[in-house]
Amino acid sequence: MSSRSSAEVLHYTAFSADPGGGNRAGVVLDASGLDDAQMLAVAAELGYSESAFLTAPDGRGGHTLRFFSPKAEVSFCGHATVAAALALAERDGPGDLLFTTPAGPVPVTVAREDGELRATLTSVEPYVEEAGSADLAEALAALDWPAADLDPALPPRIAYAGARHLVLAAASRERLADLAYDFARLEAFMHRLGLTTVQLVWRESAAVFHVRDPFPVGGAVEDAATGAAAAAFGAYARELGLVPDDAVLTLHQGADMGRPGTLTVGLTPGDTRVRVSGTGTRID
């Protein structure tokens, strides 16, 4: 019997209004009848990088939200959060939501802008830490990236805003476009450091970045649009003084995979949390 037989699964793409762009996610709006093994089985059967599972409302205006890749539960997933919020908004109307995730509470506001629904999530409290030299060397070896191809203006760091990501900046768009890595080696490295993705970035201009996110720990070569990494990158950019405290950043992701998407990252003076917003659409 299919693991999906006991739950209605909706299919969305996040961070693009085009069904052919952005990052796809399964959304189960009522997963109260599924146990952990069944949720993992649904995610594996769907094959998306992550899927979102909500319990019934908690009576206080919130929902419990969990995320599963085809291989494991994930502490936080931005694109699946956006997909879940859009699914609820299409059913119940736009407004404010509060998701209780394994990483902590994540408020989301859904509004209609220019005829499209747009979701804005607010991350949990982020942090940024140094990346050790030996760890950096191992990451570069797994990626087959020479250290000389890194941008010295954007130093490597590990950033967290619900999940941990190693941020590595390419010195050129060509370097970013050329991604052919050792899957098993990078996966083992990421498990050792508790990383969800490696956030590869190239800075086009002061507030515009192109990003890619290898995701071997989730069973995917690459994530098409990564809201959790975008939130972590916002914390990284602010921590290193790369952008002002009120910056709005545009992250382009997925073009190298043929699934272009756009993530908007907002910083607010006096609030260390990061806001990530984007559109999305149902694809079934």
Coordinates of C-alpha atoms in Angstrom, one line a residue:
M1 CA 0.0 0.0 0.0
S2 CA 1.3 3.5 -0.8
S3 CA 2.5 5.5 2.2
R4 CA 0.5 8.4 0.8
S5 CA -2.8 6.6 0.9
S6 CA -3.7 7.9 4.4
A7 CA -2.7 11.6 3.7
E8 CA -3.6 14.1 1.1
V9 CA -0.4 15.4 -0.4
L10 CA -0.3 18.8 -2.1
H11 CA 2.5 19.7 -4.5
Y12 CA 3.9 23.3 -4.6
T13 CA 6.9 25.1 -5.9
A14 CA 8.4 27.9 -3.7
F15 CA 10.3 31.0 -4.7
S16 CA 8.9 31.1 -8.2
A17 CA 5.4 31.8 -9.6
D18 CA 6.3 29.6 -12.5
P19 CA 5.6 25.9 -11.9
G20 CA 8.8 25.1 -13.8
G21 CA 10.9 27.2 -11.5
G22 CA 11.8 27.3 -7.8
N23 CA 12.0 24.4 -5.4
R24 CA 9.2 21.8 -5.2
A25 CA 7.8 20.5 -1.9
G26 CA 5.1 18.2 -0.8
V27 CA 2.7 19.6 1.7
V28 CA 0.5 17.5 4.0
L29 CA -1.9 19.9 5.8
D30 CA -3.1 17.3 8.2
A31 CA -0.4 14.8 9.1
S32 CA -1.9 14.0 12.6
G33 CA -2.5 10.4 11.5
L34 CA 1.1 9.8 10.3
D35 CA 4.0 8.7 12.5
D36 CA 7.6 9.5 11.8
A37 CA 8.2 6.5 9.7
Q38 CA 5.2 7.3 7.5
M39 CA 6.2 10.9 7.1
L40 CA 9.6 9.8 6.0
A41 CA 8.1 7.3 3.6
V42 CA 5.9 10.0 2.1
A43 CA 8.9 12.3 1.6
A44 CA 10.9 9.5 0.0
E45 CA 8.1 8.5 -2.3
L46 CA 7.7 12.2 -3.4
G47 CA 11.4 12.6 -4.0
Y48 CA 11.5 16.3 -3.4
S49 CA 14.4 17.8 -1.5
E50 CA 12.0 18.3 1.5
S51 CA 8.3 18.0 2.3
A52 CA 6.3 19.7 5.0
F53 CA 3.9 18.0 7.5
L54 CA 1.5 19.9 9.6
T55 CA -0.5 18.7 12.5
A56 CA -4.0 20.1 13.3
P57 CA -4.1 23.7 14.6
D58 CA -3.0 24.0 18.2
G59 CA -5.9 26.2 19.3
R60 CA -3.6 29.2 19.7
G61 CA -3.4 30.3 16.1
G62 CA -0.4 28.0 15.3
H63 CA 0.6 24.8 13.7
T64 CA 3.3 22.3 14.4
L65 CA 5.4 21.9 11.2
R66 CA 8.0 19.2 10.5
F67 CA 10.2 18.7 7.5
F68 CA 11.5 15.5 5.9
S69 CA 13.9 14.9 3.1
P70 CA 13.9 11.6 1.4
K71 CA 16.6 10.4 3.8
A72 CA 15.9 12.1 7.2
E73 CA 14.0 14.7 9.2
V74 CA 15.4 18.2 8.8
S75 CA 15.3 20.9 11.6
F76 CA 14.1 23.7 9.3
C77 CA 13.3 24.1 5.6
G78 CA 12.5 27.5 4.2
H79 CA 11.0 26.5 0.9
A80 CA 8.7 23.9 2.5
T81 CA 7.7 26.5 5.1
V82 CA 6.7 28.9 2.3
A83 CA 4.9 26.1 0.4
A84 CA 2.9 25.2 3.6
A85 CA 2.1 28.9 4.3
L86 CA 0.8 29.4 0.7
A87 CA -1.3 26.2 0.9
L88 CA -2.9 27.4 4.1
A89 CA -3.4 30.9 2.6
E90 CA -5.1 29.4 -0.5
R91 CA -7.4 27.4 1.8
D92 CA -8.1 30.0 4.6
G93 CA -7.0 33.3 3.1
P94 CA -3.9 35.5 3.6
G95 CA -2.7 36.5 7.0
D96 CA -0.3 35.7 9.9
L97 CA 0.7 32.2 10.8
L98 CA 2.9 30.8 13.5
F99 CA 4.7 27.5 12.9
T100 CA 6.3 25.5 15.7
T101 CA 9.3 23.8 14.0
P102 CA 12.1 21.6 15.4
A103 CA 14.3 24.7 15.3
G104 CA 11.8 26.9 17.1
P105 CA 8.9 29.2 16.4
V106 CA 8.8 30.6 12.9
P107 CA 6.2 33.4 12.2
V108 CA 5.0 33.7 8.5
T109 CA 3.0 36.4 6.9
V110 CA 1.2 35.8 3.7
A111 CA 0.0 38.8 1.7
R112 CA -1.4 39.2 -1.8
E113 CA 0.9 41.5 -3.9
D114 CA 0.2 42.3 -7.6
G115 CA -2.2 39.4 -7.7
E116 CA 0.2 36.9 -6.3
L117 CA 0.5 35.4 -2.8
R118 CA 3.8 36.1 -1.2
A119 CA 5.0 34.5 2.0
T120 CA 7.5 36.1 4.4
L121 CA 9.0 33.9 7.1
T122 CA 11.0 35.2 10.1
S123 CA 13.9 33.0 11.2
V124 CA 14.8 31.8 14.6
E125 CA 17.7 33.5 16.3
P126 CA 20.7 33.1 14.0
Y127 CA 24.4 32.7 14.7
V128 CA 27.6 32.8 12.6
E129 CA 30.9 31.0 13.6
E130 CA 34.3 30.5 12.2
A131 CA 35.0 27.6 9.8
G132 CA 38.2 25.7 10.8
S133 CA 41.0 25.5 8.3
A134 CA 41.1 21.7 8.2
D135 CA 37.3 21.7 7.6
L136 CA 37.6 24.3 4.9
A137 CA 40.3 22.2 3.2
E138 CA 38.1 19.1 3.3
A139 CA 35.1 21.0 1.9
L140 CA 37.1 22.4 -1.0
A141 CA 38.6 19.0 -1.7
A142 CA 35.1 17.4 -1.8
L143 CA 33.9 20.2 -4.1
D144 CA 37.1 20.1 -6.2
W145 CA 37.4 23.8 -5.8
P146 CA 40.9 25.4 -5.6
A147 CA 41.2 27.8 -2.7
A148 CA 42.3 30.4 -5.2
D149 CA 38.8 30.4 -6.7
L150 CA 37.3 31.7 -3.5
D151 CA 36.4 35.4 -3.1
P152 CA 38.6 36.8 -0.2
A153 CA 36.1 39.6 0.4
L154 CA 33.5 37.0 1.6
P155 CA 35.4 34.7 4.0
P156 CA 34.1 31.1 4.8
R157 CA 31.8 30.8 7.8
I158 CA 29.2 28.5 9.2
A159 CA 25.9 30.3 9.5
Y160 CA 22.7 29.2 11.2
A161 CA 19.1 30.4 11.1
G162 CA 17.3 27.2 11.9
A163 CA 19.8 24.9 10.2
R164 CA 23.6 25.0 9.7
H165 CA 25.2 25.9 6.4
L166 CA 28.8 26.4 5.3
V167 CA 29.0 29.6 3.3
L168 CA 31.7 29.6 0.6
A169 CA 32.0 32.5 -1.9
A170 CA 33.2 32.0 -5.5
A171 CA 35.3 34.6 -7.1
S172 CA 33.5 34.3 -10.4
R173 CA 30.1 33.3 -11.8
E174 CA 32.0 30.7 -13.9
R175 CA 33.3 29.0 -10.8
L176 CA 29.8 28.9 -9.3
A177 CA 28.4 27.4 -12.5
D178 CA 30.9 24.6 -12.6
L179 CA 29.6 22.3 -9.9
A180 CA 30.7 18.6 -10.0
Y181 CA 31.6 17.3 -6.6
D182 CA 32.3 14.1 -4.7
F183 CA 28.8 13.2 -3.4
A184 CA 29.9 10.7 -0.8
R185 CA 32.9 12.7 0.5
L186 CA 30.8 15.9 0.8
E187 CA 28.0 14.0 2.5
A188 CA 30.3 12.5 5.1
F189 CA 31.9 15.9 5.8
M190 CA 28.5 17.6 6.2
H191 CA 27.3 14.9 8.6
R192 CA 30.4 15.4 10.7
L193 CA 29.8 19.1 11.1
G194 CA 26.0 18.9 11.2
L195 CA 25.5 20.9 8.0
T196 CA 22.2 20.9 6.1
T197 CA 23.7 22.4 2.9
V198 CA 26.8 24.1 1.6
Q199 CA 25.8 27.6 0.5
L200 CA 27.9 28.5 -2.5
V201 CA 27.6 32.2 -3.4
W202 CA 28.8 34.7 -6.0
R203 CA 28.2 38.4 -5.4
E204 CA 27.0 40.2 -8.6
S205 CA 26.5 43.6 -6.9
A206 CA 26.1 45.2 -3.5
A207 CA 22.8 43.5 -2.8
V208 CA 22.4 40.8 -5.5
F209 CA 23.9 37.3 -5.1
H210 CA 23.7 34.1 -7.1
V211 CA 23.7 30.9 -4.9
R212 CA 23.8 27.1 -5.2
D213 CA 23.2 24.6 -2.4
P214 CA 24.6 21.1 -2.6
F215 CA 22.4 18.8 -0.4
P216 CA 23.8 15.3 -0.3
V217 CA 22.8 14.7 3.3
G218 CA 19.2 14.9 2.0
G219 CA 19.7 12.6 -0.9
A220 CA 19.8 15.4 -3.5
V221 CA 22.8 16.6 -5.5
E222 CA 21.5 20.2 -5.2
D223 CA 18.6 22.2 -3.8
A224 CA 16.8 24.4 -6.2
A225 CA 15.8 27.2 -3.8
T226 CA 16.9 27.1 -0.2
G227 CA 15.1 29.5 2.2
A228 CA 16.9 28.2 5.3
A229 CA 20.3 28.9 3.7
A230 CA 19.0 32.3 2.5
A231 CA 18.2 33.2 6.1
A232 CA 21.6 32.0 7.3
F233 CA 23.3 34.0 4.6
G234 CA 21.4 37.1 5.7
A235 CA 22.9 36.6 9.1
Y236 CA 26.3 36.0 7.6
A237 CA 26.2 39.1 5.5
R238 CA 25.2 41.3 8.5
E239 CA 27.7 39.7 10.9
L240 CA 30.6 40.4 8.5
G241 CA 29.4 43.9 7.7
L242 CA 28.9 43.2 4.0
V243 CA 25.6 45.0 4.0
P244 CA 23.8 47.6 6.1
D245 CA 21.4 46.6 9.0
D246 CA 18.4 47.5 6.9
A247 CA 19.5 45.7 3.7
V248 CA 17.2 43.9 1.3
L249 CA 19.1 41.3 -0.6
T250 CA 18.1 39.4 -3.7
L251 CA 19.3 35.8 -4.1
H252 CA 19.0 34.1 -7.5
Q253 CA 19.1 30.3 -7.3
G254 CA 18.2 27.4 -9.5
A255 CA 19.1 28.8 -12.9
D256 CA 22.0 26.4 -13.2
M257 CA 19.5 23.5 -12.7
G258 CA 17.0 24.9 -15.1
R259 CA 14.6 25.9 -12.2
P260 CA 15.2 29.6 -11.6
G261 CA 13.9 31.1 -8.5
T262 CA 14.2 34.3 -6.5
L263 CA 14.6 34.7 -2.7
T264 CA 14.3 38.1 -1.0
V265 CA 16.2 38.4 2.3
G266 CA 15.4 41.3 4.6
L267 CA 17.3 42.6 7.6
T268 CA 15.8 44.8 10.3
P269 CA 17.7 47.2 12.6
G270 CA 17.4 46.1 16.2
D271 CA 16.2 42.6 15.3
T272 CA 18.9 39.9 14.7
R273 CA 16.4 37.6 13.0
V274 CA 16.3 37.4 9.2
R275 CA 13.2 37.6 7.0
V276 CA 13.0 35.5 3.8
S277 CA 10.2 36.0 1.3
G278 CA 9.0 34.7 -2.0
T279 CA 6.1 33.6 -4.2
G280 CA 5.1 30.1 -5.1
T281 CA 2.4 28.1 -6.8
R282 CA 0.6 24.9 -6.6
I283 CA 1.8 22.4 -9.3
D284 CA -0.9 19.8 -9.4

